[in-house]
Short mmCIF file of C-alpha atoms in Angstrom, two decimals:
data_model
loop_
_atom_site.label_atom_id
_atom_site.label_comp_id
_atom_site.label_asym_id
_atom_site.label_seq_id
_atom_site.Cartn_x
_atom_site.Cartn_y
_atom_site.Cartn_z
CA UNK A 11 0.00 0.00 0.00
CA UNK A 12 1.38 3.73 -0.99
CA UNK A 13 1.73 6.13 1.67
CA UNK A 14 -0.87 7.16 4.18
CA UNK A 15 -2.78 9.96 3.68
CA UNK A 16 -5.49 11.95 4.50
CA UNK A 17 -8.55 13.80 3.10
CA UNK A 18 -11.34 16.39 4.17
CA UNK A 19 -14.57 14.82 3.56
CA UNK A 20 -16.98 16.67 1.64
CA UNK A 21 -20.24 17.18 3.74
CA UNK A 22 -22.07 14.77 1.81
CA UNK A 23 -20.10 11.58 2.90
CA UNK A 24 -20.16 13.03 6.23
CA UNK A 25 -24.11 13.86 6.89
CA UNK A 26 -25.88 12.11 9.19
CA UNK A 27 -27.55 9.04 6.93
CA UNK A 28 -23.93 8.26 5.83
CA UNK A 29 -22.58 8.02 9.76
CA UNK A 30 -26.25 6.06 10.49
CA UNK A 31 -25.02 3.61 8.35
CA UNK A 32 -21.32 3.49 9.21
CA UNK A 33 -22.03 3.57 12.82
CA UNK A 34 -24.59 0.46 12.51
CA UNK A 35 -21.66 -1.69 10.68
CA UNK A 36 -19.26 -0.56 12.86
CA UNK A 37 -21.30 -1.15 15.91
CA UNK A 38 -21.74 -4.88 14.62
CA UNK A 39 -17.92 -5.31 14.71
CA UNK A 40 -17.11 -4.63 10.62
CA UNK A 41 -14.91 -2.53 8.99
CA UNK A 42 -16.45 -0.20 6.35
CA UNK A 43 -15.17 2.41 3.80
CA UNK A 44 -15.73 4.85 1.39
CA UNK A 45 -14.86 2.76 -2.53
CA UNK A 46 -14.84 3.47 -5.64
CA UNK A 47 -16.41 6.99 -7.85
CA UNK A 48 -16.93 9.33 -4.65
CA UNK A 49 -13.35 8.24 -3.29
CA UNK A 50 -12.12 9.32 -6.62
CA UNK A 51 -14.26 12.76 -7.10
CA UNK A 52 -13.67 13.42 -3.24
CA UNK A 53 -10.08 13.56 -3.45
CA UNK A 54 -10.90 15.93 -6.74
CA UNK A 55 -13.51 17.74 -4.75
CA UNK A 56 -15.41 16.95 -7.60
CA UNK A 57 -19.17 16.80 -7.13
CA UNK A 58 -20.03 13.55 -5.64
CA UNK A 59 -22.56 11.34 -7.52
CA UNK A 60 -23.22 8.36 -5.64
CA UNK A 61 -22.09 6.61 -2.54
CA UNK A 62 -20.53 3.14 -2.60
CA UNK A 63 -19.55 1.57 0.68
CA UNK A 64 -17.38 -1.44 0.92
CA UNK A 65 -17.42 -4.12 4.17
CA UNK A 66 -15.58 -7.27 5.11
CA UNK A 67 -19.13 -8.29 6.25
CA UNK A 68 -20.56 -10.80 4.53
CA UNK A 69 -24.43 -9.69 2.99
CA UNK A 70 -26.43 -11.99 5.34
CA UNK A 71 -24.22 -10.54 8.71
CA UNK A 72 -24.64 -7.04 7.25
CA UNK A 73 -28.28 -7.14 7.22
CA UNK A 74 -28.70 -8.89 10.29
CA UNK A 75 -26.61 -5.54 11.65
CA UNK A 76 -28.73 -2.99 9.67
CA UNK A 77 -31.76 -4.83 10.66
CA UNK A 78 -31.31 -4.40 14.50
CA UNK A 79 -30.56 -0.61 13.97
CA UNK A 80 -33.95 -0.41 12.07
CA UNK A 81 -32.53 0.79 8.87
CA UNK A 82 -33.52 -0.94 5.20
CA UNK A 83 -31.79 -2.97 2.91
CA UNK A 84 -32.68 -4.83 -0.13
CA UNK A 85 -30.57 -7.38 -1.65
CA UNK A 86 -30.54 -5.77 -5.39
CA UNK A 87 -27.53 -7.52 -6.16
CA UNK A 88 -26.84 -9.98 -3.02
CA UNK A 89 -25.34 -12.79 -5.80
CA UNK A 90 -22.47 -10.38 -6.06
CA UNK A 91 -22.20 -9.42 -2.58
CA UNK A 92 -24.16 -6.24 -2.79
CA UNK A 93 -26.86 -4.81 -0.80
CA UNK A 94 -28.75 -1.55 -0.79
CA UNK A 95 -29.43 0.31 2.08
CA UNK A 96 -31.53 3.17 3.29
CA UNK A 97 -30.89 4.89 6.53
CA UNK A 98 -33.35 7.76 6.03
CA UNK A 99 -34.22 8.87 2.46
CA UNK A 100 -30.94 8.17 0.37
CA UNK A 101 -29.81 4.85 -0.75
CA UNK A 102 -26.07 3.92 -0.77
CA UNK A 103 -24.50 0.30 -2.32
CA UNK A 104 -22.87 -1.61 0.38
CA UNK A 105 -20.53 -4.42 -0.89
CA UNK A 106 -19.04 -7.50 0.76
CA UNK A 107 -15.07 -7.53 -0.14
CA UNK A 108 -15.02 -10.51 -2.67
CA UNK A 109 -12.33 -11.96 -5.61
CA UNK A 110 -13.16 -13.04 -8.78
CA UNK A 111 -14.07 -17.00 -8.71
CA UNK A 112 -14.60 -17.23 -12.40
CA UNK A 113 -15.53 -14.71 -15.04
CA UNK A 114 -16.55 -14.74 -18.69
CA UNK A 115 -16.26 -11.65 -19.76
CA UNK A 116 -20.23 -10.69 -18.81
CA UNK A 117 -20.78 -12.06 -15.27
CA UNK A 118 -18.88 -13.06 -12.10
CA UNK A 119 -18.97 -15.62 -10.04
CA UNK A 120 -17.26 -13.93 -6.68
CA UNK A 121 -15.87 -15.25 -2.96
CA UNK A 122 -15.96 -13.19 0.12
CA UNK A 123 -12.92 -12.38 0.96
CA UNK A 124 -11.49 -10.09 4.16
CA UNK A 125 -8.40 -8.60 2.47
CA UNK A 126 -8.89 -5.21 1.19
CA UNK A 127 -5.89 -5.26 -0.97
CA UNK A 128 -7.22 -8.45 -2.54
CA UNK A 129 -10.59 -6.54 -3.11
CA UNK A 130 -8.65 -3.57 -4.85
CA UNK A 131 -6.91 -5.72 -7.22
CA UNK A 132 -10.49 -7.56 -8.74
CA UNK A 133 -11.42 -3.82 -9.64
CA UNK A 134 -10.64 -2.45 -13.41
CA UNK A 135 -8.61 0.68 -13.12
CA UNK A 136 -6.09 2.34 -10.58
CA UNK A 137 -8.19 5.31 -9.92
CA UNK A 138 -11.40 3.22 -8.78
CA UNK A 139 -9.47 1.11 -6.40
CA UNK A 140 -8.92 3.07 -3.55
CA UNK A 141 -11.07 3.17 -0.16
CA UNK A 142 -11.45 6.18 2.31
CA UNK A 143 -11.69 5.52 5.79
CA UNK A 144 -14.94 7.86 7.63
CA UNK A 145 -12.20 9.68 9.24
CA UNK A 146 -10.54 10.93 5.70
CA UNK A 147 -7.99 8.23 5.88
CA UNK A 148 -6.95 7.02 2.12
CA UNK A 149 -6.16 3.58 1.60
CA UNK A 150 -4.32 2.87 -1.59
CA UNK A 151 -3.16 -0.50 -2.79
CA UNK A 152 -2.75 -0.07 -6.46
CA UNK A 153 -0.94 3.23 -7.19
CA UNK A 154 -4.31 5.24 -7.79
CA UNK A 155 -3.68 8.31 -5.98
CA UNK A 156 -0.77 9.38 -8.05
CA UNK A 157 -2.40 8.20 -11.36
CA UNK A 158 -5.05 10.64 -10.69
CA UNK A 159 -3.06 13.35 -9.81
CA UNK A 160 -1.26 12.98 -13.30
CA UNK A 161 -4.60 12.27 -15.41
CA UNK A 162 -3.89 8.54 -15.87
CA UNK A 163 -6.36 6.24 -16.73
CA UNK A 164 -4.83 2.59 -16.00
CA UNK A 165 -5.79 -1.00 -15.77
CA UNK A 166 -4.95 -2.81 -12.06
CA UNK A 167 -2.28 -5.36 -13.25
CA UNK A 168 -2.95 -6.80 -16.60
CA UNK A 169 -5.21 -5.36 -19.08
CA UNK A 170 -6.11 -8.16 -21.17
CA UNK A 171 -6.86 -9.80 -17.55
CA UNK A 172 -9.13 -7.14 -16.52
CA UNK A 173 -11.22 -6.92 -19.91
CA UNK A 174 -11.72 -10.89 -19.82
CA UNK A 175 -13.34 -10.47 -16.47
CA UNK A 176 -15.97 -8.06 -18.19
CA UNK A 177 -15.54 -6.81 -21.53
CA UNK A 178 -17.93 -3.24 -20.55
CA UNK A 179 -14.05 -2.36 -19.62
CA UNK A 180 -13.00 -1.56 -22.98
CA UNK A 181 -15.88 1.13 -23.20
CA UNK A 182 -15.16 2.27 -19.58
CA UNK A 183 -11.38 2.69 -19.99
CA UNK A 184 -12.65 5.55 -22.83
CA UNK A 185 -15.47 7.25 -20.83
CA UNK A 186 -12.91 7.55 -18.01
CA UNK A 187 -9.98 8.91 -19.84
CA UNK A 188 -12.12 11.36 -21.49
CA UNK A 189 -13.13 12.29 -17.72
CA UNK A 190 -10.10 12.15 -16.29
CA UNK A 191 -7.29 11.55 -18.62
CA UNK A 192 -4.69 14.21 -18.67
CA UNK A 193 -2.32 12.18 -20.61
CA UNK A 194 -2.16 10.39 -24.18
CA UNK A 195 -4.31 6.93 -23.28
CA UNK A 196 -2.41 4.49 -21.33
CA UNK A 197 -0.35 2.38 -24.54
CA UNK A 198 -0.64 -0.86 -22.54
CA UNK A 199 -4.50 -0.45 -22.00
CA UNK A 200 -5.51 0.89 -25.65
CA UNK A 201 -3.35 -2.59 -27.04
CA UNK A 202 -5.38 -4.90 -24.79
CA UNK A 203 -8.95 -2.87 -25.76
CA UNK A 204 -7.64 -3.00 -29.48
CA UNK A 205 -7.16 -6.61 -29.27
CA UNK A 206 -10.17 -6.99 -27.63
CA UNK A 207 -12.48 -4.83 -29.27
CA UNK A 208 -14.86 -7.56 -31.05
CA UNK A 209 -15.52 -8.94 -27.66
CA UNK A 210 -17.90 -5.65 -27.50
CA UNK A 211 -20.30 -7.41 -29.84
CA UNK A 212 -21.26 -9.57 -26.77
CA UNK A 213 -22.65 -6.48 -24.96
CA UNK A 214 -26.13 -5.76 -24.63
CA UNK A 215 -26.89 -2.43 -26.37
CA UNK A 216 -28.33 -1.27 -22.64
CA UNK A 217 -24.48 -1.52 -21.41
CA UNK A 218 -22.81 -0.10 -24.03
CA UNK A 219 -25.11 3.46 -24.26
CA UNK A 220 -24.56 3.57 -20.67
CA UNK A 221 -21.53 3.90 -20.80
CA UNK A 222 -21.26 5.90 -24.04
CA UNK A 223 -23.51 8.31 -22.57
CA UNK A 224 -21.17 9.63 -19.62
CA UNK A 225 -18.38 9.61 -22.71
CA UNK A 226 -20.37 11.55 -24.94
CA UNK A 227 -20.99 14.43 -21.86
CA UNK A 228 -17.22 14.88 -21.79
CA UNK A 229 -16.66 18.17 -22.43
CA UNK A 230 -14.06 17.17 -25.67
CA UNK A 231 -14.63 13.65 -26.48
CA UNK A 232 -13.62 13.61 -29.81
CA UNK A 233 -9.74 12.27 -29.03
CA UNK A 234 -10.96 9.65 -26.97
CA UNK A 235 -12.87 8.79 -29.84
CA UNK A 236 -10.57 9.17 -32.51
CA UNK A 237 -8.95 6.48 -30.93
CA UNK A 238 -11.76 4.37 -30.70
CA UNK A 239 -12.52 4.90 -34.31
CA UNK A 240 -8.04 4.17 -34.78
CA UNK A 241 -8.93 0.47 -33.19
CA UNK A 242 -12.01 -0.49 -34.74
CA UNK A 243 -14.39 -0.27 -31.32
CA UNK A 244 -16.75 2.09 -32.84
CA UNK A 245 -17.12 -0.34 -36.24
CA UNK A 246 -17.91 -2.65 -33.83
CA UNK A 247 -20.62 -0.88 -31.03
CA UNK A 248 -22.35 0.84 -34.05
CA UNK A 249 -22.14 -1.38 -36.84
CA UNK A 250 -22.21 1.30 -39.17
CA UNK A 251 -19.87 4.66 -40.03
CA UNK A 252 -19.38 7.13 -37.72
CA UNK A 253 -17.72 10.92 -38.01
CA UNK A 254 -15.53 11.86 -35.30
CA UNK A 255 -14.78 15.25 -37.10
CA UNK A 256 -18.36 16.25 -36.72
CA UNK A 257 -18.43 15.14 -33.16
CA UNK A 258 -15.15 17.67 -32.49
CA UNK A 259 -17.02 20.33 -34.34
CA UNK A 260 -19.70 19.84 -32.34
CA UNK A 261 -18.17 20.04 -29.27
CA UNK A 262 -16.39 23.25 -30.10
CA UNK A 263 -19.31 24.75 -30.92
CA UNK A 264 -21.72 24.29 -28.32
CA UNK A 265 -18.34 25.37 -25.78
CA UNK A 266 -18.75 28.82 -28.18
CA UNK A 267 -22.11 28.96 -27.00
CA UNK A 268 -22.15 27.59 -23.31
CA UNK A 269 -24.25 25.00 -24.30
CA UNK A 270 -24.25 22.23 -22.27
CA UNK A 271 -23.37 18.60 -23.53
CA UNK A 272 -26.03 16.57 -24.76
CA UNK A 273 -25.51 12.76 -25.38
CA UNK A 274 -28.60 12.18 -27.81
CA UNK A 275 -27.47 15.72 -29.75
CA UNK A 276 -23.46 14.13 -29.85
CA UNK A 277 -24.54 10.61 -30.95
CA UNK A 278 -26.65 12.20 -33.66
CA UNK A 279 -23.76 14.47 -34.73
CA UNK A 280 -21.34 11.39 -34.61
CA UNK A 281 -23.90 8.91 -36.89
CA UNK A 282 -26.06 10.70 -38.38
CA UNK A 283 -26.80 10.26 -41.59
CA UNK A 284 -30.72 9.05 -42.41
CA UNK A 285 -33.43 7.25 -41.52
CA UNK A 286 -31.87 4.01 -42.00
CA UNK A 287 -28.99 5.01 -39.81
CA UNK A 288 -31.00 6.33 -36.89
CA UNK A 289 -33.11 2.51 -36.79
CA UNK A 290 -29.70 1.25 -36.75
CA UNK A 291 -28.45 2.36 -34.38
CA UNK A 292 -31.65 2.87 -32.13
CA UNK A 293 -32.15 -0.73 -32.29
CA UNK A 294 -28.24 -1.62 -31.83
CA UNK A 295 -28.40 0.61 -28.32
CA UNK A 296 -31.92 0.35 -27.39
CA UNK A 297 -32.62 3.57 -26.58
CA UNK A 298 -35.76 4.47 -25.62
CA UNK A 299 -38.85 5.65 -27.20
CA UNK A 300 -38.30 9.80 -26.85
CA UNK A 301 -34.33 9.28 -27.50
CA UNK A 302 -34.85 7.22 -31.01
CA UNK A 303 -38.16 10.16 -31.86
CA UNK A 304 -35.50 12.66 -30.83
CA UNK A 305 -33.18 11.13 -33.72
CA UNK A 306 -35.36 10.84 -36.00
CA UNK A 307 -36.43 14.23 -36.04
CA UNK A 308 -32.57 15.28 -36.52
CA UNK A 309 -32.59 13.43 -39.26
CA UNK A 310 -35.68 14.59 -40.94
CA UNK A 311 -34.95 18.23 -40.59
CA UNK A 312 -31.27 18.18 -41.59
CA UNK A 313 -30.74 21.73 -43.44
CA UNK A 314 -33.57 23.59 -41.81
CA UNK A 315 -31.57 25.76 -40.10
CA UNK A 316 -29.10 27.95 -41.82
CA UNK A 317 -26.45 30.00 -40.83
CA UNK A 318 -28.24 34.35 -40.57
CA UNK A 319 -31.46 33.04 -41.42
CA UNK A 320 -34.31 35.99 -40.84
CA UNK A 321 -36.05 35.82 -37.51
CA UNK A 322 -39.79 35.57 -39.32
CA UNK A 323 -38.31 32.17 -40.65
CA UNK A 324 -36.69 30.91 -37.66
CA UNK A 325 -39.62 31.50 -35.30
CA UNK A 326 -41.85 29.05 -37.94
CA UNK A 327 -39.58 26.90 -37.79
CA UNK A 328 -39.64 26.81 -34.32
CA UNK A 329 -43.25 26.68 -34.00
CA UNK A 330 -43.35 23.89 -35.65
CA UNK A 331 -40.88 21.97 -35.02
CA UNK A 332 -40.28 23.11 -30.98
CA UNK A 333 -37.09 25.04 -29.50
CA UNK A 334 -35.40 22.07 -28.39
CA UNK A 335 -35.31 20.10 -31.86
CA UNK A 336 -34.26 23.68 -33.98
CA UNK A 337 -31.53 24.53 -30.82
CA UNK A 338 -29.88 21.20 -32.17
CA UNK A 339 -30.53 21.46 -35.88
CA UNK A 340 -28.83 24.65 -35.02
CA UNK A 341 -25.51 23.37 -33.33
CA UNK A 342 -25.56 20.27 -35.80
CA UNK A 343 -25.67 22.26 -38.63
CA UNK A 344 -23.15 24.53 -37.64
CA UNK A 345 -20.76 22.03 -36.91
CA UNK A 346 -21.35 20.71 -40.16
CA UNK A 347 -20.28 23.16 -42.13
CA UNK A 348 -17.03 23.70 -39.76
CA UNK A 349 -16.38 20.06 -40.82
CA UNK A 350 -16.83 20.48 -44.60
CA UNK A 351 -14.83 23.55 -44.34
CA UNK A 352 -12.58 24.62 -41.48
CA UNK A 353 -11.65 27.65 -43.17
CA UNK A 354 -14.85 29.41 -42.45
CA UNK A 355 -15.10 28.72 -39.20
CA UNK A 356 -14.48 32.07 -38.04
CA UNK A 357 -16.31 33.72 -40.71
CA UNK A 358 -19.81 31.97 -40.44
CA UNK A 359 -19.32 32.47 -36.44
CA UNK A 360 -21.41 35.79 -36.06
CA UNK A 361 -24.00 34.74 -38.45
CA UNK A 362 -24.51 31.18 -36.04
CA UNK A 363 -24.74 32.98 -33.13
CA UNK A 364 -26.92 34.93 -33.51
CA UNK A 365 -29.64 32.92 -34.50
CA UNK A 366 -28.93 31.11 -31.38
CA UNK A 367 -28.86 33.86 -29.03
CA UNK A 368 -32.48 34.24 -30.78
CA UNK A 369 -33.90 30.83 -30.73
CA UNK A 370 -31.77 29.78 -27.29
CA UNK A 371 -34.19 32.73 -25.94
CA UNK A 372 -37.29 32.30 -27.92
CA UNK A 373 -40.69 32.11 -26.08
CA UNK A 374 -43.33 30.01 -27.92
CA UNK A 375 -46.53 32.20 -28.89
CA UNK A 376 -49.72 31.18 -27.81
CA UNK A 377 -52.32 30.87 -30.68
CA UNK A 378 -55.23 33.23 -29.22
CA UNK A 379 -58.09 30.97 -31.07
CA UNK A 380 -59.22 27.50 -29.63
CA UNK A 381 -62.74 25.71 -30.04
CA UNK A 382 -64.97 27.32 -28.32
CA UNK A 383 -64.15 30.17 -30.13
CA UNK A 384 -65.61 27.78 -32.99
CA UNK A 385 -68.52 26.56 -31.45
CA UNK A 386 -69.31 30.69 -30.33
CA UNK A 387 -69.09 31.31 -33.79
CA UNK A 388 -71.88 28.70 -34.61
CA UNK A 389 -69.58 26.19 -35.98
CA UNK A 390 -70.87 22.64 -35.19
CA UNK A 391 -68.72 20.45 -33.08
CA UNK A 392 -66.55 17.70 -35.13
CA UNK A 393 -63.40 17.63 -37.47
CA UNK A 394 -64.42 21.19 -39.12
CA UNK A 395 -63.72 22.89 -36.10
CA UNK A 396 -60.07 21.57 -36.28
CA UNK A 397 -59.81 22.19 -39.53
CA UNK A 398 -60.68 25.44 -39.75
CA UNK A 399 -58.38 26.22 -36.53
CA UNK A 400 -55.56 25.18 -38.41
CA UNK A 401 -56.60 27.39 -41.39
CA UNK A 402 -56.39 30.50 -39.34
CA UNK A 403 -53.48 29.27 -37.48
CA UNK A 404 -51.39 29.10 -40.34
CA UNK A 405 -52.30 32.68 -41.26
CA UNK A 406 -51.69 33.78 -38.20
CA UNK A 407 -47.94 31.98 -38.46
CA UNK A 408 -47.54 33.63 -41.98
CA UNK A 409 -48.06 36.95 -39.87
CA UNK A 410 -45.20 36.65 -38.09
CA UNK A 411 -47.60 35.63 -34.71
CA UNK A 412 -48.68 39.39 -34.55
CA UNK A 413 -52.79 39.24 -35.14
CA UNK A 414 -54.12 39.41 -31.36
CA UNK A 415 -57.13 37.78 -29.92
CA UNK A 416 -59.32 40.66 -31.72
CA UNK A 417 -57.99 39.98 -35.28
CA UNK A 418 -57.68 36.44 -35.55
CA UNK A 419 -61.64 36.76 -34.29
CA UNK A 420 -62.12 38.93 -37.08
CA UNK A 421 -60.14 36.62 -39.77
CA UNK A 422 -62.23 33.88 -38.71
CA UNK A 423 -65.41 35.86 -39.39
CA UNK A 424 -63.76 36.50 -42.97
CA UNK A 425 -63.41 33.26 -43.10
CA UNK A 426 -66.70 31.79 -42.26
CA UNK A 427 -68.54 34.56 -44.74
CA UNK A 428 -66.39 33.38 -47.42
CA UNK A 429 -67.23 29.56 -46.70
CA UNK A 430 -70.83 30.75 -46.84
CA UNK A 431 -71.56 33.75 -48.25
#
C-alpha cells in the first residue's frame, strides 16, 4: 500500500444518513469504507454522484446488523455481494469484499474475501481502487492516488486480464480517460482494448449506451474517440460509419455557445446520416422511445436551419418543429459546415450565433383561437372545427404571430362569410 494519507470529507459523505449507516456496521464489529467513484471525485472535490460503501461483512451478517438498527436494505444484487441500504431517504450500495471466482467476460462468479488489498486488485482501473476511511484516511493498494493526480487512466495489473473479467471495460477505460485523462491513453491499456475490441459485440446495447452516454458528456470527447474509431471499437458498437470530425465540431461549438453537452445531440452528430442510420443504431443501443423520436427528427430536418437566417423564418420553424429540436438542428448544422470547411469557421461564427442567441431565448406564442371560439361562432362540433383552426393558425404563423385575440376573431369571421356567403 502507498503512503498514508489523509482527506477532508466533503459534507455529503459526512451527513448524518452516511454516519447512520457506518455507525450500525461498525457497531456490529465490521470494517467499512468509502470505494470506488466518490473516493475518486472526493479527493478531486469533484461533485459527488453516488455513494458506494465497501465491508468485510458478509451480505447476510450485514443485514442482520442494519436490521437491528432499524434501517432498510434490499438485496438488489446480493449474488455479487451487494446490498442496498436506506438509513433515512438516500440509498447507498454496500458491498461485501469478494475476488473473482470465475468470469466470462459478462458475469462473475465472486468469494468473500477479508483482504482489502485483494478486493482492490479484482477492480478495473487504478483510480477506482482506492477506499477512504470515515475519518478521511486514504487507503491505496494499487498506485491510484498518483495516477489521478497525473490524469492517468490505468488498468490494475494486466489489461487483457481485466477486460476478460468483463468486456464493458474496454468502453469504460474511454469514458474515463475522457473524464479524467490528462495524458495520451495508457499504450498498454488501448493494445489490450484494441485486441479486444470484437468482444464488444457480446454487450447488450443497454451496457454499451450507458456507458457511451457519460463519454459523450465529456466536455471534448472527440480524441478519446478518434482512438476508438483508430482500433475499430466504434465499427464494432455501431455497426455502421461514424464521423468523429463532426463530433469535435460539435463540441467546439456548443463550448462557443455555453451550451451544455447533450448525449442524444453528440450521438446524432457522430452517426447521423438518415433514416436508415438512426433505426440502426436505435435498435443496436436500445434507446428508448423519446431518444430514437428525438433522432429521428434530426434526421428529418437536416438543413432547416441555416447560418443568418431571418427571424420571421426561424420563429416558424420553431413553432413547428419546438425550440429544443431547432436549438440542435442549429448546433448540428453549424458544426457541419465547420467540418466540410474549417476555413470558415471564423467567418460563419457571427452569423450562427446569432440565431442562437435568438432561438436559445425564444418564447413560444400562444395561438389566441381555440374551439370554443368555434362553437361561439356557430360552428358545429366535429373535425371542421379543427380544420378550420388550423386554417387561421397558419395565417396567423404567416403573420409573423402578430394578429391578437381581436384579429384572428375577425379573420375567422372573414373566413366563415367566405365559406358561406
Amino acid at each position: 500500500m502507498t503512503g498514508i494519507e489523509t482527506i477532508t470529507l466533503p459534507e455529503s459523505m459526512v451527513a448524518s444518513d452516511v454516519m447512520e449507516l457506518f455507525d450500525a456496521l461498525q457497531a456490529g464489529g465490521a470494517s467499512v469504507r468509502f470505494v470506488g467513484g466518490c473516493v475518486r471525485d472526493a479527493i478531486l472535490q469533484r461533485p459527488i454522484a453516488d455513494i458506494d460503501v465497501a465491508t468485510d461483512a458478509e451480505p447476510a451478517r450485514v443485514r442482520e446488523m442494519l436490521k437491528g438498527c432499524h434501517i432498510k436494505s434490499v438485496p438488489t444484487g446480493v449474488v455479487h455481494g451487494t446490498l442496498t441500504v436506506v438509513p433515512q431517504t438516500r440509498a447507498f450500495h454496500v458491498t461485501t469484499l469478494r475476488r473473482d471466482i470465475k468470469t466470462d467476460g459478462r458475469h462473475a462468479t465472486v468469494a468473500y474475501t477479508t483482504d482489502w488489498a485483494e478486493d482492490a486488485r479484482r477492480r478495473d482501473f487504478t483510480i477506482n481502487g482506492m477506499y477512504l476511511g470515515r475519518d478521511g484516511t486514504l487507503h491505496d493498494y494499487v498506485g491510484g492516488l498518483a495516477d489521478l493526480h497525473e490524469g492517468r487512466v490505468r488498468f490494475i495489473g494486466r489489461p487483457s486480464d481485466r477486460i476478460a473479467e468483463d468486456y464493458l471495460r474496454i468502453l469504460r477505460f474511454f469514458r474515463f480517460h475522457a473524464t479524467y485523462g490528462k495524458l495520451e491513453p495508457d499504450p498498454e491499456g488501448v493494445a489490450a482494448c484494441q485486441e479486444m475490441a470484437l468482444k464488444a459485440k457480446n454487450l447488450s446495447g443497454e451496457r454499451i449506451w450507458r456507458e457511451l452516454s457519460r463519454t459523450l458528456r465529456a466536455p471534448e470527447p472527440g480524441p478519446v474517440f478518434n482512438v476508438m474509431e483508430d482500433i475499430g471499437l466504434l465499427g464494432v458498437i455501431f455497426a455502421t460509419k461514424a464521423s468523429v470530425p463532426r463530433l469535435t465540431s460539435l463540441s467546439a461549438v456548443e463550448k462557443c455557445v455555453a451550451s451544455t453537452p447533450d448525449p442524444i445531440r453528440r450521438l446524432s452528430a457522430l452517426t447521423l446520416d438518415n433514416e436508415a442510420a438512426v433505426s440502426k443504431i436505435a435498435a443496436r443501443l436500445r434507446l428508448s422511445g423519446g431518444e430514437t423520436a428525438r433522432m429521428r427528427s434530426l434526421s428529418a430536418n437536416q438543413g432547416q436551419a441555416s447560418a443568418g437566417m431571418k427571424q420571421g423564418p426561424l420563429s416558424c420553424l420553431m413553432y413547428d418543429l419546438g425550440t429544443e429540436v431547432v436549438c440542435d438542428l442549429i448546433l448540428l448544422e453549424w458544426a457541419d459546415q465547420i467540418t466540410s470547411d474549417r476555413t470558415k469557421q471564423i467567418d460563419v461564427e457571427d452569423d450562427w450565433k446569432t440565431i442562437w442567441d435568438i432561438a436559445s431565448t425564444w418564447t413560444r406564442p400562444r395561438f389566441p383561437l381555440n374551439g370554443a371560439d368555434l362553437l361561439r361562432a356557430g360552428i358545429e362540433e366535429g373535425p371542421q372545427i379543427g380544420i378550420i383552426l388550423s386554417t387561421i393558425e397558419k395565417w396567423w404563423i404567416s403573420a409573423a404571430f402578430h394578429p391578437d385575440r381581436e384579429a384572428c376573431l375577425k379573420k375567422l369571421c372573414e373566413f366563415l362569410q367566405d365559406l358561406h356567403p
